[in-house]
Amino acid sequence: MTAAASARQILTRLHEVMASRLHAQGKLDQVVEIIGECLSSEVCSIYLLREGMLELYATRGLNKTAVHVTRMAIGEGLTGTIADNVETLNLAEAKAHPDFSYRPETGEDKFHSFAGVPIVYRERAVGVLCVQHVDPRRYEEVEIEALQTTAMVLSELITNAELVDEEEALSLSPQQSGTQTLSGLTLVRGLGAGVAAYHQPRVQITQVMADDIEAERQRVYRAFDKMREQIDGLTNQADFGVGGEHEEVLETYKMFAYDEGWSRRINEAIDSGLTAEAAIERVQQHTRMRMREIDDPLLADRMHDLEDLANRLLRIVSGQIGTAAQQGLRNDTILIARNLGPAELLEYDRRRLKGVILEEGSLTAHVVIVARAMGVPVLGRASRARSTIREGDEILLDATAATATVRPSGQMADAFAQRFAKSKERQAAYAELRDVEPFTRCGTRVTVMMNAGLRDDMSALAMTGADGVGLFRTEFQFLVSATLPQRERQLKLYRDVLDAAGDKPVIFRTVDIGGDKSVPYLASDIADNDENPAMGWRALRLALTREGLMKAQARALLEAAAGRSLYVMFPMVSEVWEFDAAKKVFDEQLEFLRSKKKMVPEQIHFGAMLEVPALAEMLDLLVPRLSFLSIGTNDLTQFLFAADRGNPALAERYDWLSPPIFRFLRRVVQGTVGSNIDLGVCGEMGGRRLEALALLGIGVRRLSITPAAVGPIKELVRKVDLAEITDAMNQWLSEPGVNLREALAHWAAEREIETE
Ligand code: PEP
Ligand code: MG
C-alpha cells in the first residue's frame, strides 16, 4: 500500500469517528485505538492542555487509571518538550533523551521507542499525540506523517468540542507565552504598544478532511498557477522592495514556486484525504521539522522564504487574501511584516496603528519616511520577528532603543506605561516651543519647516509651529490612489493644503514616482526592467517624458494657488536643461490660463532639489535660475556612497554624519554664497539632532524635517552658537580620520545640549 493510501485509510476511519454521535471523550478513545492499530503501536496517547498542564486524556496501552491523572508541565518530559517547542520527536530509545521523565502510574517502562507530534491550534501546541512501542525502532516517515495528519484532525475536534479553552490556548504556559525580546535597528524612533497583527495574516484552517478529493486537487492546481503568476510579476512590487538581497529572495521564491517535489507532496497529502489547505500546512509542518534538524543559518533563511510562499499559497487557495489593513484593525496594533511598500502602510488606520516591526527595512526607504510622517515608530531588521511573534501577542515596542518586548509581564507593561507617559510629557514640552521662534544663541533666525505629503499632515503645521512646508511630496496622492489622480483631484488637494497652510509657504515638489515609489497604474511606464530603479526612470525624468502627467500637475498647482504665492520644486534635477524644460511646462500652462483670463498665482517661485551629485558641479549656471534650492540628502547620500537607500544590508554600513558627505554639502553651500537663493536641506538627516548641528555648522539655515522633529530641532537651535559650531566643523573636516559623530556628541555634551 502506498503512503497516501495508508494515510487515507486512517483518515477514512477517523472520518467515521468524527462523524459519529459519540461525545468528545468517546471520540478520543476511538482515535487512540485506530492510530495504535494502524501504526502497529502498543501505545497511543493523547495529552491535552488543561489549566496550563498537559493532561493524559486518552490512551491505548498505558494504564487506563492514569487517564486524567497524569499531568505534565509544558517543557516537562518528552510530551512537555514537544508542546513547548511545537515540534515532532521521533526516538528509538525514549529513555536516552535528556528530557525523558518517567511516570510510574502509566506503566510505560517496558516501551522503548517513542514518537510524538504537537496538536497545534493557531500556532500554539494545545496537546500532544504520541505513540510508543516495545521494540527500539524509529518510526518511519510515513508513520510520522500519519501522526501529523491525525493531529490536525484532532485540533479541529478539540477546538470544535471545546476540549481546550481557547483563551487558555492563546495565552498558554510561561514557556510558550514567555516574554521574549527582539532587537533590530531604529528606523523611526518612538514607543508604541499593541497586539501583533501580520500584514499578511496567517490563514486559519477550518476544515481538515476533504469531502471531494478531486475538487481539492483542482483547487490546489489553480492556486499554484496563480501563485506562479504572482511570483513572476513580483519584481516590481513595492512590498517586495527592489534590487540586491531582494533579487536573491525572488530567485528562491521562483525555485520553490516551480518545485515539482513540493507540489507533488501537497498532492499526495490531498490523496490521503486532506483539504487543500490542510495538505499545504501538513507538508509545511513536515518541511519545518526536516529543516530544524539541519542547523544551518542559510537554510533557515530559505525556510523563511518557503514559509512566505506556503502562506501565499494558503491565502490564494482559501481566498483569505486581504491584508490586515483590508480586514480593518480592531485594536491598538503593532504591525508585523517582512517589508512593506509606502502605499501599503498608508492603507492602515492611523489611530489604531501604534508601531511597525519589519524583518528588513532601511532608514531612508520611503515606507520609513511615510511611517515617520504618520508618527508611527518602526523597528527594522528584526530578523527573528516572525519566528517569535504570533498573531495577537501583546507587544511593547521601543523603537528608540531598537527593541520590542513580546508577551511582556504585567510589571514590564507598567514600566512601559510610565515611560510612555514621560515621553508624552517631553512632547508636551516641545509643544510649548510651538510659538517660540528658533533663534540661535547668537541671534540668527533658522527656518524650521516640515515635510508633508497628505492632507492630514497639514494639522501638524499648527501643532508644531513649523515655518511652513519645505517639502510637500505630491506623489503620496498617487501612491494611495488606485488610479491615476486626475487634475481635478490634484487641484482639490493642493487647494486644501494651501488653505490649511494659511500665510505659511508650502513648497510643492512635482511627482517623484519610480524607485521604491512605484504605482501599479504607471508600472508599464516606469521601466519594469530597471535594474537600479533609484538611478532609473523616475521623478523628473519620467515626468518630462509623460508630458500629460506634468502638464496636468502644473495646471492643478497654478489654479490651486490662484491669487497666492506658489512654490514649485523639481526632484532629481541632474542637468540644468531639465530644470529649464520642467519650468517651461509651467510657463506654458501659465500662458494658457492667462489667455483664458483665469486667475493665476501672484508670485511663482521655482526651485530644484539637489540630490544628484552631478548637479553640484553646475551650481554657477543653475543658481541664477532659481529662487530656492533644497538638498535632498536621502538620495544624495545614497548616490555619494553608491549605497542603495532601500537595501537593508547597507542600512548600517555608512554614516551620513561623515566627512565626505559634509565636505560635499559644505561645497554646495559655498557654491550659493553671494546669490539670493534660499538654500535648505529637506532630507531626513535634518530631523536628527547631531546631523542638524553639523548642518548648521556648515552654513545651512533652513531645514525641512519630519513634523515630530520640529520641536526637538527648535530646542537645539536655541542652544547653539553658530560661530562656535562653524569653527568646530571646519576644524573636524580638515583633519583626517575624525569620527564626526563622536566629535559632535562630545561637543554637544560639553555644552549640555541634548542629542538624543
Ligand atoms: C531626498 O531624497 O532627500 C528627499 C527629500 O526626497 P525623497 O526622500 O522623497 O526621495
Ligand atoms: Mg529624493
mmCIF file of C-alpha atoms and ligand atoms in Angstrom, residues 366 369 471 473 475 509 512 517 538 609 611 631-636 645 682-683, ligand 1:
data_model
loop_
_atom_site.group_PDB
_atom_site.id
_atom_site.type_symbol
_atom_site.label_atom_id
_atom_site.label_comp_id
_atom_site.label_asym_id
_atom_site.label_seq_id
_atom_site.Cartn_x
_atom_site.Cartn_y
_atom_site.Cartn_z
ATOM 1 C CA HIS A 366 10.079 55.543 1.541
ATOM 2 C CA ILE A 369 9.568 58.204 5.573
ATOM 3 C CA LEU A 471 8.700 69.632 1.032
ATOM 4 C CA ARG A 473 5.655 65.143 -1.590
ATOM 5 C CA GLU A 475 3.458 61.688 -5.190
ATOM 6 C CA ARG A 509 7.522 69.070 -5.171
ATOM 7 C CA ASP A 512 8.715 61.762 -7.740
ATOM 8 C CA LYS A 517 7.655 54.561 -5.043
ATOM 9 C CA ARG A 538 11.956 58.195 -12.031
ATOM 10 C CA MET A 609 16.243 69.622 -5.425
ATOM 11 C CA GLU A 611 20.023 65.134 -4.897
ATOM 12 C CA ILE A 631 19.302 69.470 -0.784
ATOM 13 C CA GLY A 632 17.661 66.043 -0.704
ATOM 14 C CA THR A 633 20.116 64.186 1.438
ATOM 15 C CA ASN A 634 18.207 60.903 1.295
ATOM 16 C CA ASP A 635 19.008 60.437 -2.357
ATOM 17 C CA LEU A 636 22.199 62.450 -2.385
ATOM 18 C CA ARG A 645 18.918 53.632 0.372
ATOM 19 C CA CYS A 682 14.861 68.594 3.199
ATOM 20 C CA GLY A 683 16.233 65.058 3.723
HETATM 21 C C1 PEP B 1 15.582 63.231 -0.556
HETATM 22 O O1 PEP B 1 15.938 62.491 -1.466
HETATM 23 O O2 PEP B 1 16.333 63.612 0.361
HETATM 24 C C2 PEP B 1 14.201 63.709 -0.479
HETATM 25 C C3 PEP B 1 13.838 64.598 0.411
HETATM 26 O O3 PEP B 1 13.298 63.178 -1.341
HETATM 27 P P1 PEP B 1 12.678 61.724 -1.201
HETATM 28 O O4 PEP B 1 13.080 61.181 0.137
HETATM 29 O O5 PEP B 1 11.204 61.858 -1.319
HETATM 30 O O6 PEP B 1 13.289 60.992 -2.331
#
